[in-house]
Amino acid sequence: MSSPPGPDGAPAPAHLAGREKRRPQPATDSALRTSQCIQLKSVDLNRVIKLLEDSNSNNEEDGQLETLKKVVKQYETGLPLKDLAQIFKILNLCAEKIQDQEAFIEPTCEILKLCGLPFLKKKLSDEVNYTPVTLELIAQLGYLMRVPSSQVRIQICKCIISFYHTEPPNKQLAGFHSTSANYKIQMAELGGLAETLVLSLALVENQLAEKLWVLKALQHLSTSGVNCKLMMKAHAASRICSHLNDADPSGQLLFRSSEILWNLLENMSKEEIVNQLSNLECIYALKEVFVNLLMHGFRHYDRQLRNDLLVIATLIAENPGAPMIESGFTKQLILLATFNEVKSHNPLVRGLKLTYSYEDFELKKLLFNMVAVLAKDLCAVQLLNEGKVVLALFHYVKPNEKPGVRDWSAAQYEELQLHAIATLASVAPLLVDDYMTCQGNTRLLMFLEWCVGQDPFFGQGNCFHGAGGRGNKLAQMRYSLRVLRPVVSLCDEAVNLDLCDQGAINQLLDILKHIANKSKEKEDAIVLEIQTDILLILSTLCENDLHRKELFGCGGVDILMPFMKMDPNKLYSGLGHNRLLFSTLDSLWCCVMGCYITEDYFLRKEGIFLLLDLLALKQKNICNLILGILIEFCDNSKTASHINTWRGKKDQTAASLLIHLWKQEDLELGVKHDQHGRIVDAKKPLVGSFQEQQGVIPMSANCPSTAIMEVSENMRAKIYSVLCKLGFENLPGLSAKDFVTLAVIRRYLDFKVGEVWSEICAELKEEMFRPVTPDEEALKVISEASENVGKMVATLQTEMLESQQHQELQEEKKVYSKIQAIHKQREMVNKSWEDFLTRTSNYEALKKAKRLQEKSIEASRSKSRRQNATLHSTKIKGLNTTIASGRLVTVESTPSELTGGPLADTDLALRKLSVRGGALKKIKGVKVLDPLKKDPVSVK
C-alpha cells in the first residue's frame, strides 16, 4: 500500500538550497582526510550545566544561548556515548526554561537533532558499558513530550524516526566510530519509549500536526514485537482506534492509525487487541470511517484502506462480547452484504453501486465472511433474517449462465459462488424457515444434478474454497453438501420429508456411484470428504424410517461394500479414510439394519465377514461401533452361522477374537488375574486398578455410579452381548485359556450386579448410614451370593486348567508309547536282518538255524498218533534253507537295471525304447551278436 505525502514533505528551506549551489570543488586526498576527521575542541559541559542552573538574568540569556550554540557546533558530527549523560542534562535544563523563555526552543531542537545522529564510541565495549545510561536517556525523549512546544515535540518524533533511517555524517570526530545501526532501536525497546509515546497522545489530542508526527513515530516503533507489547500496556489499540474519525484533510491520520493497528495485530495476540477494541467508542469510530470510505472513497488507496478496516471489524465481530449489534454496525454490514442481490430502499445503499474492480471484489468476499462470523452470534440471527441473507446467498447457488464483460469474470464468479455457498452452510441451519421459503432443498438438488452433469465447465480452482476443483465441479459439489448436511442433521421432519419426496436418496446414491467410478485411480481429500458427507446425510435420512431404508435398498449395500474393503493402511494416510470408514459403518447401522431385505442381502454378500475383518484389526476407535452393529445384526437368525463360519488369520474364529478383545480390555483396565487368567479377587472380579484407586464417591440417586459408567466406557458389555447371542456352548476354535476367560464373560452380568451392590454398601458405610436390620441382612446375603459366584467361577477355571493339564499328559503318554513302539519295531527289524546276514554268510549258523527250525516244527506236532498210520516226510534231502520249501522258488538276483532286463539279448533291445516300471526303455551300450555274421555289434 502506497502512502500519501507526509507532513514532512514540504520543500527544503531556501538557505539549504543555496548551500547546495555553493558546494566547494573536490579537494585533494590529504585535504579530504583532514576534513573528515575533526579534532574535538573541548567545551566544558559541566560549566555549561552550571551556567544553565545558576543564571537567571536576561543579560546572561544571550551568553547561555551562545554557549549552547558552541555545544551544538562541537557535536555536530554526533554525540559520544561518554558525554550522553551531560548532554541530556543540558537538554532537560533547556526544556525547563522553554515555558518562560521561548528563545531556548531553537537550541533544544538543535540538540534533539544531534540525538538523531548515530552515537559515537571509542571502544567496542562502549556500547555495553554505557547501556544503562543510554537506556535512561532515550527514555527521557518520551518524557520531553510534556514540553509545551510544538517544535520540540515534532523534533522529538523526527529524532525517534531517525533511529530507523540512520545516515552516518560526512565528518567524524578523530578516534571515534559510529555505534551499530540497531543500537538505538534496541535501546528504545529496552527503555520503554513506545509506551511513553502512546501516553503522550493525550497531550497532542487537539494538535493535528503534532499528532500526525507522533503517529508516524509510533508506526516505526510498532514494527517491533517488543515495542508492540509496551504499546499494548498503554492501551494503544483503543486510544488510536477511538480517534480514527478525527478530522484530517490530508488523510494521514487514518492511514497511519490503520498501519499501527495492523502492526499490533501481526506482532501481538489478536485476542488481547480485539478485547481493547471491543467497546462502543472504537466500534462507532470504525463504523463511521468505514461507511465514509465506502460512500465517498474513489481512489485505489481509499478502497484498500476500506477493506483493511473491514478486516479489523471482522476480527472484532469474532469477539462475543463486542457491542457490534448495539452500535448498529452489524445491521449496516448485513445490508451491504446483500444489497446487490436483494433490493433495498435503505438510504445507505440507494445510490451505492460496486464496480467490478479487484478491491470491490475483495470487499464482496469480506462481507460474505463477515456474515459467516455474525452467524456465530445467536443475537444476530434476527438481523440475518430481516436482511434476507439466505435469499441473497441462494442467488449464487446456480451455474454462471451469462458471464459478460460488465460482470464478474468466470474466475471471480466461481470464487464468489463458492464463498457464498460456504457462508450459506453457516447461516442455513439457523434460518430453517427462510431456507424452506427459498426452496433450499430443490435448489441444492438441482445444483448437485448440474455438478454431476456433462455440461462443459472448467473450474479455475484458484481460490481457497476452490481447492481440488480445477477443471471439474468437485468444489461446488463439496460445499453444496456442506450446506445440506447440517440442515439434515437438525432432524426437522418437514425438511427431511421434503428432501426425500424429491428423490434425494436415489440422487445421492447415484452421486456416490459417479464419484466412485471417477476416483478409482486417485483418491484425494476432496473426494473422500464428499463421500463422507453423502453417507452421513443418508444415515440421518434413513434412521428410524423403514420406507427410506427400502429406498436405500440393495443398491446402497453394493455401494457400502467397497468402502468396507478399504486397505487398513489408508486409515493413517491423513486424507480422511478414517472418517469415511466411520460414516460407512454409521450408514450400515442406520440404512441397512432394521430392514430384512437389505439385511439378508448384506449377509448374502458376506458383509458379516467384512465386519469381522475390520474387528480383527483391533482398532479401538472402531471396535466399539462394530460390536454394536454385530449385536443388532444378531437379531437376525441367519447372522450367528455367518459369525461362526468366519475365519481370520491363523484360522482364528470369531469367538476367539472376541475373547482376545476382552483380555485386551482387562489388561488396559488393570483387572487382576493370575498367570493362567483365573480370578484373583472373588469379590471384585471385574474391577480395574483405576476404578479401585478412585474408590467410592457418594453421589445423588440420579447420578450413575462408577460401576454403571464403566459399562459404556469399554467394550466388555458389548462382547458379552454378542457372545450371549451366539451362545456359550459349542464355540469353535477356543483354547483352554480361552475357556477360562469365557467362564468370566458368561457371568459378566452377575458380577456387574454384585459390583453395584458392593458400591451401595460402600456408599452407606462412607456416609455413616446404617440400614435397618432386615435390609442389612439382605445386603449381607447379596454380597455373599456374589462372592460365592466368583469363587464358583474360580473353582471352575481351576478344574478346566487341571482337566486340560490331564489331557495334555495323556496325549503326551500316547505320543511316547508310539515312539517306543516305533523304536521296538526298528530293533526287531534290525535283529531279523542281522540273523539273515548271519545265516547267509555262515554255513554252520545256517545249519544250526535249520536244526532249530526242525526241532520247533517237531515240537509243534501232535504227540498222539493213530495206529497203522502212514507218515510222509516233508523234508527235501540235501536242502539247507530256513524258509518254507515248495515246487516254485523265487530267486532274488541282480536288478534288471544292471543286466538290461530279460529282453536284453533279443531284437527288441535294438529299438529306441525304454523299460521302466514295466515299460520298455532304451539300453545304452549293449553288445549283441548278429545272427548272420556272428560278430559282436555295438548298439547305441
mmCIF file of N, CA, C and O in Angstrom, residues 712-739:
data_model
loop_
_atom_site.group_PDB
_atom_site.id
_atom_site.type_symbol
_atom_site.label_atom_id
_atom_site.label_comp_id
_atom_site.label_asym_id
_atom_site.label_seq_id
_atom_site.Cartn_x
_atom_site.Cartn_y
_atom_site.Cartn_z
ATOM 1 N N SER A 712 -20.253 -48.219 29.734
ATOM 2 C CA SER A 712 -20.219 -47.508 28.451
ATOM 3 C C SER A 712 -18.821 -47.064 28.052
ATOM 4 O O SER A 712 -18.626 -46.588 26.934
ATOM 5 N N GLU A 713 -17.857 -47.224 28.949
ATOM 6 C CA GLU A 713 -16.511 -46.733 28.665
ATOM 7 C C GLU A 713 -15.598 -47.784 28.077
ATOM 8 O O GLU A 713 -14.484 -47.470 27.680
ATOM 9 N N ASN A 714 -16.032 -49.042 28.006
ATOM 10 C CA ASN A 714 -15.215 -50.080 27.393
ATOM 11 C C ASN A 714 -16.112 -51.048 26.635
ATOM 12 O O ASN A 714 -17.326 -50.885 26.587
ATOM 13 N N MET A 715 -15.491 -52.059 26.028
ATOM 14 C CA MET A 715 -16.217 -52.954 25.120
ATOM 15 C C MET A 715 -16.727 -54.223 25.788
ATOM 16 O O MET A 715 -17.331 -55.064 25.123
ATOM 17 N N ARG A 716 -16.499 -54.400 27.073
ATOM 18 C CA ARG A 716 -16.812 -55.693 27.692
ATOM 19 C C ARG A 716 -18.302 -56.009 27.644
ATOM 20 O O ARG A 716 -18.686 -57.162 27.408
ATOM 21 N N ALA A 717 -19.126 -55.011 27.870
ATOM 22 C CA ALA A 717 -20.570 -55.267 27.845
ATOM 23 C C ALA A 717 -21.026 -55.700 26.452
ATOM 24 O O ALA A 717 -21.880 -56.592 26.311
ATOM 25 N N LYS A 718 -20.448 -55.097 25.409
ATOM 26 C CA LYS A 718 -20.841 -55.453 24.044
ATOM 27 C C LYS A 718 -20.310 -56.835 23.663
ATOM 28 O O LYS A 718 -20.998 -57.599 22.965
ATOM 29 N N ILE A 719 -19.109 -57.164 24.112
ATOM 30 C CA ILE A 719 -18.580 -58.508 23.852
ATOM 31 C C ILE A 719 -19.472 -59.556 24.517
ATOM 32 O O ILE A 719 -19.790 -60.601 23.922
ATOM 33 N N TYR A 720 -19.893 -59.284 25.752
ATOM 34 C CA TYR A 720 -20.796 -60.193 26.461
ATOM 35 C C TYR A 720 -22.114 -60.350 25.701
ATOM 36 O O TYR A 720 -22.635 -61.468 25.552
ATOM 37 N N SER A 721 -22.627 -59.238 25.174
ATOM 38 C CA SER A 721 -23.905 -59.295 24.458
ATOM 39 C C SER A 721 -23.790 -60.120 23.180
ATOM 40 O O SER A 721 -24.692 -60.913 22.862
ATOM 41 N N VAL A 722 -22.697 -59.948 22.441
ATOM 42 C CA VAL A 722 -22.520 -60.727 21.209
ATOM 43 C C VAL A 722 -22.415 -62.212 21.535
ATOM 44 O O VAL A 722 -23.043 -63.053 20.874
ATOM 45 N N LEU A 723 -21.628 -62.567 22.552
ATOM 46 C CA LEU A 723 -21.488 -63.977 22.919
ATOM 47 C C LEU A 723 -22.792 -64.557 23.450
ATOM 48 O O LEU A 723 -23.061 -65.745 23.268
ATOM 49 N N CYS A 724 -23.584 -63.732 24.104
ATOM 50 C CA CYS A 724 -24.911 -64.205 24.541
ATOM 51 C C CYS A 724 -25.771 -64.559 23.337
ATOM 52 O O CYS A 724 -26.521 -65.547 23.348
ATOM 53 N N LYS A 725 -25.673 -63.730 22.267
ATOM 54 C CA LYS A 725 -26.451 -64.015 21.059
ATOM 55 C C LYS A 725 -25.961 -65.296 20.387
ATOM 56 O O LYS A 725 -26.755 -66.073 19.848
ATOM 57 N N LEU A 726 -24.644 -65.524 20.424
ATOM 58 C CA LEU A 726 -24.082 -66.713 19.787
ATOM 59 C C LEU A 726 -24.262 -67.959 20.636
ATOM 60 O O LEU A 726 -24.301 -69.076 20.110
ATOM 61 N N GLY A 727 -24.351 -67.777 21.947
ATOM 62 C CA GLY A 727 -24.413 -68.914 22.860
ATOM 63 C C GLY A 727 -23.022 -69.267 23.352
ATOM 64 O O GLY A 727 -22.045 -69.148 22.619
ATOM 65 N N PHE A 728 -22.955 -69.708 24.589
ATOM 66 C CA PHE A 728 -21.655 -70.001 25.191
ATOM 67 C C PHE A 728 -21.232 -71.453 25.002
ATOM 68 O O PHE A 728 -20.162 -71.848 25.440
ATOM 69 N N GLU A 729 -22.070 -72.239 24.359
ATOM 70 C CA GLU A 729 -21.758 -73.650 24.144
ATOM 71 C C GLU A 729 -21.314 -73.871 22.696
ATOM 72 O O GLU A 729 -21.751 -73.174 21.778
ATOM 73 N N ASN A 730 -20.437 -74.848 22.524
ATOM 74 C CA ASN A 730 -20.009 -75.289 21.195
ATOM 75 C C ASN A 730 -19.394 -74.159 20.370
ATOM 76 O O ASN A 730 -19.615 -74.068 19.158
ATOM 77 N N LEU A 731 -18.662 -73.309 21.019
ATOM 78 C CA LEU A 731 -17.964 -72.251 20.285
ATOM 79 C C LEU A 731 -16.678 -72.838 19.711
ATOM 80 O O LEU A 731 -15.877 -73.412 20.444
ATOM 81 N N PRO A 732 -16.446 -72.683 18.417
ATOM 82 C CA PRO A 732 -15.273 -73.339 17.799
ATOM 83 C C PRO A 732 -13.992 -72.545 18.019
ATOM 84 O O PRO A 732 -14.002 -71.335 18.225
ATOM 85 N N GLY A 733 -12.874 -73.297 17.949
ATOM 86 C CA GLY A 733 -11.565 -72.667 17.899
ATOM 87 C C GLY A 733 -11.071 -72.059 19.187
ATOM 88 O O GLY A 733 -10.288 -71.108 19.150
ATOM 89 N N LEU A 734 -11.515 -72.579 20.353
ATOM 90 C CA LEU A 734 -11.096 -71.990 21.623
ATOM 91 C C LEU A 734 -10.088 -72.887 22.322
ATOM 92 O O LEU A 734 -10.217 -74.118 22.327
ATOM 93 N N SER A 735 -9.098 -72.256 22.929
ATOM 94 C CA SER A 735 -8.114 -72.984 23.723
ATOM 95 C C SER A 735 -8.590 -73.069 25.171
ATOM 96 O O SER A 735 -9.634 -72.501 25.539
ATOM 97 N N ALA A 736 -7.809 -73.762 25.994
ATOM 98 C CA ALA A 736 -8.181 -73.905 27.412
ATOM 99 C C ALA A 736 -8.194 -72.540 28.099
ATOM 100 O O ALA A 736 -9.096 -72.240 28.888
ATOM 101 N N LYS A 737 -7.204 -71.703 27.799
ATOM 102 C CA LYS A 737 -7.180 -70.373 28.415
ATOM 103 C C LYS A 737 -8.350 -69.518 27.943
ATOM 104 O O LYS A 737 -8.853 -68.676 28.690
ATOM 105 N N ASP A 738 -8.780 -69.723 26.695
ATOM 106 C CA ASP A 738 -9.970 -69.014 26.212
ATOM 107 C C ASP A 738 -11.209 -69.432 27.009
ATOM 108 O O ASP A 738 -12.052 -68.595 27.350
ATOM 109 N N PHE A 739 -11.300 -70.728 27.318
ATOM 110 C CA PHE A 739 -12.441 -71.188 28.122
ATOM 111 C C PHE A 739 -12.386 -70.631 29.543
ATOM 112 O O PHE A 739 -13.429 -70.371 30.154
#
